[in-house]
């Protein structure tokens, strides 16, 4: 494709169709470029096969089968919560990673996302537990530490102050702690003298102290049936259970759906004995599972989505056996929000319950009401879930750690999409991706609400799913919650959210399947670009049409009449002469056949590039200073364009360094990105930018809060271009409403 005449490409750098670049044979040599940004060069990589598609950042594509966490083979245990994971490696080092670190629950000293494991201090740990918004752990010196959200005193520190690094629990004593379990808004822990203490929220009696006085800001002893004799404890949403040294099991707190296992749905503020003898215990959000000494597995409580593994979705008030001993003996069990996973003594892993985000690891999104084996491996050691997440992690006997389900964020470094090597183009919207293959098929995956995947429903797709049977798809673009694509017969189709008429079909009705745009004509479409609820497309006669939201003049028709539900022609500076268009959040830019550049719509932060300070909005195209523009791509609130001499220019909001100028200042006129003149394509995201140089090296800059730069988790903001360990060759793809990036390899 490159080294020849450039075709119009939507959702990446939009290039004038008559421009030509010469790359030479060196374009196929991985990471050999000599650039002016060598100080920001990251380690190059190999093994990127031609035609493969790689993504990183918040792609909205939950992982439906086990994926290894890093390359370490020294994990001993893990704890999982709604949006983050912590694990302990051989030697006792503690590592945490994940999204939504707003209360410091990762314990790394700040509130930034960590998309790969990050070490928590230098201490050695024996156990870690993850709650609703907090984390606790026991160190090898028998001290107890908690961090994150402190609502209701769940950190046990005597107050409700949140902390982003571990804080020691010193009551009733600084040392002597054995195990800990973090519930939603409360925590329980056992001590080496077999006493049990709980703290935090107690509105349902989950502290087990005989009353509902709440909150309990410091640890309070559980004294029923006696103060000693407690071996281990597990906490759920508003209930807790604990094993005693004589193998008896006691539960207390909210008894809804029978989760306490005592043939009642009543609330109990002190421990109640569950009939039988038990050896292993785990609580989900509102269900409980435990293993008996004979290896049989029993579950009770809420049965929705099949989480009890009993073949149906009914709740149970008392323990019911999962399968039979004849089918194998169970070794470990882990309950989550609405699913359960367990390992058997033969090393196999089994999961059941809710699977909407791939949390069962079965490579689909189908719920299961009975245990189903995960893969064929017989080397699984443990399972780890939490009472609220839609994800699962498990260690293998070789010390590797594997996770699946909703792993937010997906990855901070390039991760291959499937095994196909025939991808041709890609587009990234808000938590979803669409791409075309060389055989003309269209595939989408990620979140499915609003019909954004075009697959006929609103269900998420965990792996690329073909959109209809057509084999004539050409190029695809993605807006916030919708997509559009052209076909080789020059027809134009859109699908998904249509609340502002942004699908151009004359209505505001959501479309779960691609719908054809027939105005001003059914055929003759050349390229299309999707923004935030508005769309623009060029035609082969070089006319330009826009439709959808027009509250800021982003349709470019000289008014702010909104919405425009069918395509309206852009007539200024003339009706013809348009070759390519790119859309941002609420602004648009387009290149004309004379290589001039025009922008219109919302002018905040100077994103129109007109040099007028913060910038006034323009309801019709206004020329950007300069000439010989060759390619343009818009992020949410910024714009970037390449000139025919290969220089790269950006302007607009610089709040996260997305302009690549070394600062976070806004720019109201085009500013050169370094001095390199070897840029070939550029693509803007929400607050980041990625571009490819003539030898195929990939560079990204701006916000890395969700791993969208592909530079790993050690960088949160990059204000100048940094080379990514990514495939060489084809354009990078992101979008004005996307916090992710994709690249096609040669």
XYZ file of C-alpha atoms in Angstrom:
746
model
C 0.000 0.000 0.000
C 2.752 2.430 0.897
C 5.295 3.659 -1.625
C 2.351 3.876 -4.017
C -0.536 6.275 -4.448
C -2.225 6.749 -1.059
C -5.902 5.922 -0.841
C -8.267 7.852 1.389
C -8.185 6.268 4.853
C -10.890 7.007 7.400
C -10.276 6.684 11.154
C -6.519 7.090 10.788
C -4.538 9.765 9.021
C -6.737 11.108 6.220
C -4.573 11.579 3.158
C -5.137 13.439 -0.119
C -5.739 10.733 -2.665
C -3.206 12.055 -5.169
C -0.247 12.339 -2.774
C 2.659 9.928 -3.062
C 5.250 8.753 -0.537
C 8.385 6.810 -1.296
C 9.481 4.552 1.539
C 11.933 2.238 -0.153
C 12.903 -1.236 0.986
C 14.032 0.010 4.402
C 10.369 0.277 5.397
C 10.421 -3.446 6.078
C 13.336 -3.320 8.494
C 11.974 -3.259 12.031
C 12.980 -0.271 14.147
C 16.080 0.846 12.289
C 15.008 4.445 11.888
C 17.341 7.284 12.784
C 15.120 10.045 14.135
C 15.364 13.335 15.965
C 13.527 11.798 18.930
C 16.123 9.205 19.922
C 15.910 10.198 23.574
C 12.389 8.822 23.601
C 13.122 5.579 21.797
C 11.797 2.484 23.580
C 13.117 -1.031 23.132
C 12.258 -2.351 19.701
C 10.531 -5.662 19.208
C 10.215 -8.409 16.641
C 7.766 -11.142 15.773
C 5.029 -8.942 14.314
C 3.788 -10.941 11.333
C 2.570 -9.160 8.218
C -1.095 -8.212 8.229
C -1.611 -8.779 11.946
C -3.580 -6.267 13.998
C -2.312 -5.102 17.398
C -4.124 -2.942 19.973
C -3.362 -1.343 23.312
C -5.164 0.862 25.826
C -8.847 0.801 26.762
C -10.139 -1.186 23.802
C -13.325 -2.349 25.516
C -12.617 -5.934 24.486
C -12.761 -8.172 27.571
C -10.579 -11.254 27.306
C -12.718 -14.426 27.041
C -9.872 -16.893 27.545
C -6.888 -16.969 29.905
C -4.152 -14.457 29.095
C -0.838 -14.498 30.911
C -0.005 -11.533 33.121
C 3.476 -10.417 32.113
C 6.243 -12.972 31.682
C 7.026 -13.721 35.319
C 6.844 -17.323 36.452
C 6.990 -16.670 40.168
C 3.416 -15.854 41.217
C 2.132 -17.581 44.348
C -1.303 -15.962 44.849
C -3.614 -13.214 43.594
C -6.613 -11.172 44.724
C -9.147 -9.643 42.338
C -11.639 -6.816 42.755
C -13.958 -4.929 40.426
C -11.284 -3.097 38.472
C -7.917 -4.036 39.868
C -5.795 -7.057 40.752
C -2.982 -7.659 43.241
C -0.609 -10.609 43.343
C 2.283 -11.902 45.413
C 5.410 -13.349 43.851
C 7.936 -15.828 45.211
C 9.978 -13.983 47.782
C 6.953 -12.069 49.044
C 6.931 -8.980 46.788
C 3.448 -7.486 46.255
C 2.298 -6.150 42.885
C -0.963 -4.376 41.954
C -2.458 -3.161 38.674
C -5.744 -2.082 37.097
C -8.049 0.874 36.495
C -10.237 3.069 38.719
C -7.489 3.794 41.236
C -9.399 6.885 42.365
C -9.083 6.042 46.061
C -5.542 4.693 45.949
C -6.540 1.043 46.169
C -3.431 -0.037 44.215
C -1.237 1.156 47.075
C 1.417 2.622 44.762
C 1.436 6.130 46.264
C -0.822 7.871 43.742
C -4.174 7.513 41.982
C -2.990 6.777 38.439
C -4.006 3.673 36.524
C -1.436 0.902 36.362
C -2.038 -1.369 33.399
C 0.815 -3.748 34.180
C 1.895 -5.074 37.605
C 3.549 -2.385 39.747
C 5.432 -3.260 42.923
C 3.902 -2.000 46.180
C 6.837 -0.855 48.296
C 9.682 -3.204 49.181
C 8.206 -5.235 52.070
C 7.503 -8.975 51.898
C 3.911 -10.191 52.067
C 2.187 -13.489 52.831
C -1.391 -12.638 51.788
C -3.407 -9.927 50.013
C -7.174 -9.309 49.801
C -9.142 -6.891 47.582
C -12.476 -5.344 48.628
C -14.931 -2.916 47.098
C -12.567 0.091 46.998
C -9.834 -1.006 49.411
C -7.052 -3.528 49.739
C -5.508 -5.217 52.788
C -2.574 -7.531 53.218
C -0.613 -9.428 55.835
C 3.171 -9.175 55.786
C 5.558 -11.979 56.630
C 6.251 -10.272 59.969
C 2.550 -10.826 60.886
C 1.644 -7.129 60.578
C -1.634 -6.070 58.919
C -1.815 -3.202 56.437
C -4.747 -1.625 54.566
C -5.098 1.122 51.936
C -7.541 2.676 49.472
C -11.060 3.884 50.263
C -11.771 4.233 53.984
C -15.559 4.667 53.991
C -17.118 3.289 57.176
C -13.655 2.774 58.676
C -12.987 -0.374 56.641
C -9.216 0.223 56.846
C -9.343 -0.257 60.634
C -7.256 2.858 61.315
C -9.745 4.649 63.559
C -10.907 7.154 60.940
C -12.392 7.422 57.431
C -9.356 8.904 55.686
C -8.365 7.211 52.412
C -4.731 6.320 51.727
C -2.894 5.516 48.486
C -0.132 3.521 50.210
C -0.281 0.768 52.868
C -1.118 1.877 56.437
C -0.577 -0.373 59.446
C -3.489 -1.609 61.561
C -2.241 -1.500 65.153
C -5.337 -2.511 67.154
C -5.584 -4.760 69.124
C -1.827 -5.213 68.514
C 0.681 -4.313 65.835
C 1.762 -7.895 65.160
C 0.177 -11.325 65.381
C -2.073 -11.199 62.301
C -2.575 -14.413 60.294
C -5.145 -13.912 57.472
C -7.334 -11.110 56.127
C -10.432 -10.862 53.923
C -11.779 -7.614 52.450
C -15.523 -7.303 51.917
C -17.365 -4.534 50.151
C -17.360 -1.969 52.984
C -15.875 -4.042 55.794
C -12.865 -6.198 56.618
C -12.260 -9.271 58.794
C -8.954 -10.794 59.853
C -7.739 -13.687 61.987
C -4.781 -13.589 64.355
C -2.114 -16.149 65.165
C -3.793 -16.767 68.538
C -6.932 -17.900 66.564
C -8.969 -14.814 67.474
C -11.087 -13.056 64.835
C -11.612 -9.316 64.379
C -13.841 -7.321 62.010
C -14.172 -3.595 61.246
C -15.906 -1.174 58.895
C -19.575 -1.157 57.915
C -21.867 -3.112 60.253
C -25.334 -2.070 59.095
C -26.234 -5.706 58.343
C -24.340 -7.186 61.253
C -21.434 -8.176 59.015
C -18.935 -7.410 61.789
C -20.372 -10.390 63.689
C -20.377 -8.639 67.064
C -24.044 -9.124 68.016
C -25.335 -5.700 66.950
C -25.628 -3.344 63.972
C -23.749 -0.408 65.466
C -21.961 1.147 62.497
C -19.333 2.055 61.545
C -16.696 0.155 63.460
C -13.549 2.233 62.894
C -11.139 -0.183 64.593
C -11.039 -3.988 64.832
C -13.659 -5.524 67.149
C -13.400 -9.145 68.363
C -15.932 -11.759 67.225
C -16.741 -13.742 70.384
C -19.462 -16.191 69.297
C -19.257 -19.183 69.732
C -15.950 -18.296 71.463
C -13.244 -15.696 71.130
C -10.629 -18.229 69.976
C -10.620 -21.180 67.604
C -10.944 -19.215 64.352
C -8.819 -20.488 61.432
C -9.712 -18.391 58.373
C -12.392 -15.928 57.233
C -14.009 -14.881 53.933
C -16.050 -11.698 53.354
C -18.772 -10.977 50.807
C -20.914 -7.951 50.080
C -22.722 -7.772 53.443
C -22.050 -11.191 54.905
C -19.062 -13.142 56.177
C -18.208 -16.753 56.957
C -15.304 -18.294 58.845
C -13.829 -21.732 59.371
C -12.851 -22.809 62.864
C -9.985 -25.056 63.897
C -12.433 -27.937 64.516
C -13.587 -27.729 60.809
C -16.936 -26.173 61.694
C -18.254 -23.293 59.602
C -20.060 -20.183 60.826
C -21.722 -17.367 58.813
C -23.294 -14.015 59.753
C -24.612 -10.726 58.361
C -27.182 -10.253 55.590
C -28.989 -13.552 55.012
C -30.761 -12.566 51.783
C -31.224 -15.404 49.269
C -30.004 -17.857 51.897
C -26.341 -16.872 51.553
C -25.637 -17.774 55.224
C -26.578 -21.419 54.611
C -28.712 -21.735 57.768
C -32.092 -22.322 56.066
C -33.144 -18.704 56.523
C -33.044 -15.355 54.741
C -32.936 -13.438 58.017
C -30.120 -11.174 59.140
C -27.875 -12.503 61.898
C -25.544 -10.176 63.788
C -23.490 -12.979 65.342
C -22.036 -16.171 63.774
C -24.473 -19.020 63.004
C -23.247 -22.568 62.429
C -23.638 -24.169 58.994
C -24.264 -27.921 59.291
C -21.360 -30.227 58.425
C -17.576 -30.164 58.525
C -15.585 -28.040 56.091
C -12.035 -27.416 54.888
C -12.075 -24.668 52.197
C -14.274 -21.556 51.979
C -14.983 -18.675 49.565
C -17.709 -16.025 49.387
C -19.087 -14.313 46.323
C -21.138 -11.138 46.313
C -24.235 -12.854 47.705
C -23.476 -16.553 47.515
C -21.173 -18.941 49.366
C -19.222 -22.038 48.349
C -17.170 -24.411 50.482
C -15.350 -27.727 50.164
C -15.702 -30.577 52.664
C -12.777 -32.744 53.846
C -13.843 -35.471 51.375
C -13.279 -33.078 48.428
C -16.958 -32.494 47.668
C -18.014 -28.946 46.728
C -21.170 -27.280 48.049
C -22.747 -23.879 47.249
C -25.699 -21.867 48.570
C -27.279 -18.401 48.436
C -28.279 -16.385 45.360
C -28.403 -18.552 42.253
C -28.847 -15.974 39.497
C -26.895 -16.641 36.282
C -26.161 -20.166 37.522
C -23.430 -19.089 39.963
C -24.155 -22.018 42.326
C -23.308 -24.583 39.627
C -26.419 -26.630 40.374
C -27.858 -26.691 36.851
C -30.352 -23.860 37.346
C -30.614 -20.253 38.546
C -32.576 -20.870 41.740
C -31.334 -19.715 45.136
C -30.580 -22.204 47.907
C -31.048 -21.689 51.669
C -28.699 -24.529 52.677
C -25.576 -26.082 51.120
C -26.208 -28.114 47.962
C -23.559 -30.345 46.387
C -22.060 -29.305 43.037
C -21.802 -32.453 40.925
C -20.644 -35.659 42.559
C -17.423 -36.993 44.041
C -17.311 -39.409 41.117
C -16.615 -36.466 38.812
C -13.444 -35.588 40.732
C -12.463 -34.012 44.021
C -12.221 -30.256 44.457
C -9.149 -28.456 45.794
C -9.867 -24.691 45.694
C -12.913 -22.505 45.048
C -13.371 -18.760 44.423
C -16.691 -16.901 44.326
C -17.223 -13.605 42.483
C -20.055 -11.218 41.703
C -22.184 -13.716 39.790
C -19.797 -16.495 38.856
C -17.620 -19.109 40.530
C -14.398 -20.867 39.555
C -12.718 -23.836 41.205
C -9.821 -26.224 40.672
C -9.779 -29.985 41.119
C -7.052 -32.170 42.534
C -6.179 -33.276 38.973
C -5.117 -29.697 38.139
C -8.112 -28.841 35.962
C -9.958 -25.520 36.213
C -13.770 -25.229 36.116
C -16.037 -22.155 36.026
C -19.775 -21.461 35.977
C -22.304 -18.629 36.301
C -22.394 -15.259 34.558
C -20.205 -14.960 31.475
C -21.279 -11.700 29.816
C -17.713 -10.353 29.856
C -15.851 -13.617 29.412
C -15.312 -14.160 33.138
C -15.623 -17.938 32.766
C -12.647 -18.129 30.368
C -14.566 -20.247 27.858
C -13.988 -17.998 24.829
C -17.635 -16.929 24.600
C -20.252 -14.864 26.440
C -22.731 -17.610 27.342
C -23.739 -18.160 30.982
C -23.276 -21.639 32.436
C -25.357 -23.184 35.234
C -23.022 -26.139 35.784
C -19.207 -26.358 35.946
C -17.434 -26.272 32.574
C -13.724 -26.957 32.183
C -11.512 -24.023 31.183
C -9.284 -25.289 28.397
C -7.556 -28.638 28.690
C -4.640 -27.768 30.972
C -4.028 -29.845 34.082
C -1.553 -27.469 35.735
C -3.893 -25.002 37.470
C -3.070 -24.357 41.119
C -5.560 -21.797 42.439
C -8.375 -19.521 41.357
C -8.798 -15.920 42.463
C -11.896 -13.798 42.069
C -13.561 -11.213 44.279
C -17.050 -10.467 45.458
C -17.676 -7.827 42.773
C -15.548 -8.300 39.615
C -16.321 -9.762 36.219
C -12.891 -11.293 35.954
C -10.900 -14.270 37.136
C -7.208 -14.903 37.735
C -5.484 -18.206 38.380
C -1.958 -19.424 38.955
C -0.422 -22.474 37.346
C 1.995 -24.941 38.875
C 4.827 -23.363 36.868
C 4.294 -20.088 38.747
C 2.665 -18.172 35.874
C -0.422 -16.017 36.466
C -3.333 -15.966 34.013
C -6.402 -13.707 33.968
C -9.565 -13.447 31.882
C -12.832 -11.508 31.746
C -13.151 -7.747 32.147
C -9.477 -6.987 32.796
C -9.715 -3.176 32.622
C -7.590 -1.793 31.136
C -6.896 -4.446 28.538
C -3.191 -3.863 27.981
C -0.602 -1.102 28.087
C 1.531 -2.733 25.435
C 0.719 -4.148 21.990
C -1.541 -7.197 22.162
C -2.417 -9.115 19.008
C -6.049 -9.337 17.947
C -6.725 -12.993 17.220
C -4.514 -14.970 14.874
C -5.599 -13.459 11.550
C -2.963 -11.877 9.326
C -5.343 -10.417 6.747
C -6.503 -7.181 8.416
C -6.756 -4.162 6.117
C -8.118 -1.256 8.183
C -9.371 -0.578 11.708
C -11.299 2.069 13.638
C -11.630 2.578 17.384
C -14.639 4.125 19.099
C -15.647 4.336 22.723
C -14.722 0.884 24.091
C -15.177 -0.917 20.783
C -13.215 -1.689 17.633
C -14.196 -2.451 14.053
C -11.884 -3.662 11.312
C -11.986 -4.952 7.741
C -10.059 -7.876 6.323
C -8.561 -8.310 2.867
C -11.450 -10.575 1.839
C -13.881 -7.658 2.265
C -15.453 -8.844 5.520
C -16.197 -6.464 8.412
C -15.600 -7.431 12.045
C -16.427 -5.630 15.314
C -15.822 -6.353 19.006
C -15.969 -4.702 22.449
C -18.948 -3.125 24.236
C -22.231 -3.651 22.413
C -24.645 -1.112 23.923
C -26.373 1.268 21.490
C -25.861 -1.324 18.747
C -22.363 0.041 18.143
C -21.029 -3.309 16.887
C -23.570 -3.650 14.073
C -24.119 -7.322 14.923
C -27.894 -7.128 15.219
C -28.108 -6.746 18.990
C -26.583 -4.842 21.912
C -24.538 -7.666 23.393
C -20.790 -7.289 23.907
C -18.490 -9.329 21.690
C -15.353 -10.620 23.344
C -13.585 -11.529 20.113
C -13.907 -10.141 16.552
C -17.382 -10.969 15.251
C -18.344 -10.685 11.592
C -20.898 -8.000 10.737
C -23.340 -9.609 8.336
C -22.356 -11.779 5.364
C -21.173 -9.024 2.989
C -17.657 -9.323 1.529
C -17.480 -5.896 -0.087
C -16.521 -3.710 2.876
C -13.727 -1.264 2.184
C -12.972 1.265 4.963
C -14.500 1.712 8.398
C -14.705 4.597 10.878
C -15.953 4.752 14.467
C -17.669 7.510 16.421
C -18.471 7.424 20.106
C -21.195 4.775 20.031
C -21.625 4.140 16.305
C -19.754 3.137 13.185
C -19.862 3.804 9.455
C -18.170 2.146 6.508
C -17.940 2.325 2.743
C -18.206 -0.639 0.426
C -16.346 -1.297 -2.798
C -19.544 -0.515 -4.719
C -19.270 3.085 -3.340
C -22.261 2.680 -1.013
C -22.197 4.080 2.543
C -23.563 2.317 5.632
C -23.862 3.312 9.312
C -25.055 1.594 12.516
C -25.386 2.087 16.271
C -26.452 5.132 18.250
C -28.494 7.561 16.156
C -29.707 9.997 18.808
C -28.578 13.025 16.778
C -29.329 11.699 13.307
C -25.659 10.868 12.928
C -26.430 7.768 10.844
C -27.848 9.976 8.078
C -30.932 7.861 7.448
C -33.561 10.535 8.125
C -34.443 9.493 11.673
C -33.001 9.263 15.173
C -33.753 5.565 15.601
C -30.923 3.309 16.801
C -29.744 0.762 14.239
C -28.298 -2.545 15.431
C -27.426 -3.560 11.865
C -25.757 -1.479 9.127
C -28.282 0.833 7.442
C -27.619 2.292 4.000
C -27.458 6.049 3.409
C -29.312 6.863 0.213
C -29.265 10.690 0.155
C -28.196 12.497 -1.997
C -27.617 9.198 -3.831
C -27.170 5.550 -2.923
C -23.777 5.248 -4.603
C -20.837 7.522 -5.248
C -19.366 7.697 -1.728
C -15.575 7.864 -1.409
C -14.682 8.244 2.285
C -16.341 8.733 5.661
C -15.318 9.986 9.115
C -17.302 9.693 12.364
C -17.106 12.083 15.313
C -19.166 12.611 18.427
C -22.703 12.127 17.069
C -21.980 13.700 13.702
C -20.591 12.321 10.468
C -19.018 13.721 7.285
C -18.333 11.927 4.032
C -16.782 12.804 0.683
C -18.093 11.662 -2.662
C -16.175 10.648 -5.778
C -17.229 13.935 -7.427
C -15.259 15.714 -4.603
C -18.392 17.041 -2.893
C -18.671 16.915 0.903
C -21.747 16.083 2.988
C -22.246 16.142 6.781
C -25.076 15.095 9.095
C -25.962 14.606 12.763
C -25.374 16.915 15.731
C -24.878 20.539 14.660
C -25.099 22.429 17.952
C -21.615 23.898 17.408
C -21.788 24.279 13.649
C -19.831 21.043 13.182
C -21.879 20.068 10.125
C -20.308 23.059 8.349
C -23.432 24.486 6.719
C -23.255 28.017 8.152
C -25.862 27.482 10.882
C -26.336 25.595 14.159
C -29.680 24.043 13.322
C -29.529 20.630 14.998
C -29.870 17.768 14.393
C -29.410 17.191 10.682
C -30.761 13.683 10.119
C -29.859 13.413 6.414
C -26.669 14.450 4.601
C -26.397 18.208 3.961
C -23.883 19.545 1.458
C -20.963 21.699 2.582
C -20.777 24.514 0.017
C -18.098 26.879 1.366
C -15.601 27.786 -0.043
C -17.078 25.819 -2.949
C -19.258 22.798 -3.500
C -16.499 20.661 -5.026
C -12.796 20.181 -4.442
C -12.978 18.158 -1.193
C -10.689 15.117 -0.984
C -10.596 14.013 2.661
C -12.277 14.863 5.964
C -11.598 14.032 9.629
C -13.842 14.661 12.656
C -13.122 15.355 16.315
C -15.441 15.716 19.277
C -17.369 18.694 17.895
C -15.105 20.039 15.181
C -14.072 18.944 11.699
C -11.210 19.572 9.273
C -10.876 18.702 5.609
C -8.253 18.931 2.873
C -9.017 20.216 -0.598
C -7.520 19.290 -3.962
C -5.328 22.417 -3.885
C -3.794 21.131 -0.615
C -5.420 23.822 1.503
C -6.873 22.887 4.883
C -10.204 24.064 6.289
C -11.666 23.559 9.789
C -15.053 24.351 11.371
C -17.253 23.733 14.423
C -16.334 24.228 18.084
C -13.203 26.402 18.344
C -12.444 25.953 22.059
C -8.736 25.688 22.995
C -7.763 26.696 19.457
C -8.626 23.327 17.924
C -9.574 24.956 14.583
C -6.006 26.220 14.161
C -7.016 29.743 13.197
C -4.579 31.509 15.544
C -7.302 33.388 17.446
C -6.512 32.562 21.067
C -8.993 30.165 22.633
C -10.817 30.316 19.342
C -14.320 31.198 18.278
C -16.580 28.580 16.775
C -17.025 28.562 13.011
C -20.262 27.171 11.516
C -18.699 26.828 8.086
C -15.227 25.875 6.815
C -12.502 28.456 7.507
C -9.000 28.149 6.067
C -6.113 27.181 8.346
C -2.951 29.198 7.647
C -0.361 27.465 5.512
C -0.492 25.325 2.416
C 0.666 21.986 1.004
C -1.295 20.010 3.586
C -1.335 16.313 2.817
C -3.033 14.420 5.669
C -5.166 15.413 8.667
C -6.524 13.596 11.718
C -8.495 14.978 14.662
C -8.572 13.926 18.282
C -11.362 14.905 20.658
C -10.156 18.490 21.216
C -7.001 18.733 19.121
C -5.951 18.477 15.490
C -2.847 17.201 13.716
C -1.853 17.333 10.062
C 1.099 16.371 7.881
C 2.466 18.547 5.090
C 3.823 17.256 1.796
C 7.379 17.759 3.087
C 6.730 15.140 5.791
C 6.584 17.590 8.696
C 3.940 17.084 11.389
C 1.904 19.892 12.948
C -0.584 19.861 15.843
C -2.840 22.432 17.535
C -5.739 22.747 19.970
C -5.902 21.364 23.505
C -2.557 20.299 24.913
C -3.771 19.409 28.411
C -2.175 15.948 28.395
C 0.715 16.621 26.039
C -1.254 15.379 23.025
C 0.272 18.090 20.788
C 3.744 16.588 21.171
C 5.275 19.995 21.845
C 6.922 19.142 25.156
C 4.333 21.075 27.189
C 0.687 20.830 28.216
C -0.191 24.277 26.841
C -2.898 24.833 24.229
C -1.957 25.956 20.720
C -4.346 28.033 18.612
C -2.270 27.758 15.426
C -0.399 24.799 13.905
C 2.872 24.099 15.774
C 5.574 21.789 14.445
C 6.062 18.476 16.267
C 9.841 18.337 16.484
C 11.959 18.760 13.370
C 11.490 15.379 11.708
C 10.243 15.407 8.103
C 9.599 11.687 7.832
C 6.020 11.470 9.131
C 3.661 9.391 7.046
C 0.382 8.980 8.981
C -1.110 10.420 12.167
C -4.163 9.575 14.263
C -5.696 11.446 17.208
C -7.516 9.985 20.211
C -9.306 11.505 23.192
C -6.132 12.943 24.738
C -3.373 11.186 22.861
C -1.839 11.029 19.411
C 0.025 8.308 17.523
C 1.865 8.554 14.227
C 4.009 6.479 11.882
C 7.265 7.581 10.275
C 8.409 6.689 6.776
C 10.384 3.638 7.897
C 7.319 2.291 9.696
C 8.229 3.082 13.304
C 5.279 3.910 15.559
C 5.352 6.918 17.917
C 2.790 8.007 20.518
C 2.390 10.888 22.964
C -0.164 12.452 25.317
C -2.155 10.772 28.091
C -1.234 7.209 29.013
C -3.758 6.872 31.854
C -5.305 3.807 30.214
C -2.203 2.480 28.488
C -3.192 4.047 25.167
C 0.390 5.018 24.291
C 1.609 1.419 24.398
C 4.602 2.447 26.514
C 3.778 0.351 29.574
C 2.420 1.682 32.851
C 5.500 3.563 34.033
C 4.510 6.665 32.048
C 1.292 8.572 32.727
C 1.849 11.582 30.443
C 4.251 11.840 27.489
C 4.579 15.350 26.015
C 6.867 14.486 23.087
C 6.770 11.561 20.629
C 8.056 8.278 22.087
C 8.684 5.189 19.998
C 6.439 2.223 20.747
C 7.493 -1.419 20.764
C 4.976 -2.107 18.023
C 4.830 -3.540 14.493
C 6.157 -1.428 11.659
C 4.345 -0.358 8.550
C 0.756 0.595 8.222
C -1.185 3.456 9.839
C -1.987 3.702 13.509
C -5.682 3.845 14.299
C -7.412 5.559 17.168
C -10.435 7.881 17.308
C -11.693 11.128 18.815
C -13.689 9.191 21.424
C -11.171 6.386 21.952
C -8.581 5.783 24.677
C -6.972 2.991 22.699
C -4.662 2.548 19.728
C -4.303 -0.066 16.993
C -1.642 -0.648 14.370
C -1.418 -2.967 11.380
C 1.906 -4.691 10.784
C 3.548 -5.113 7.408
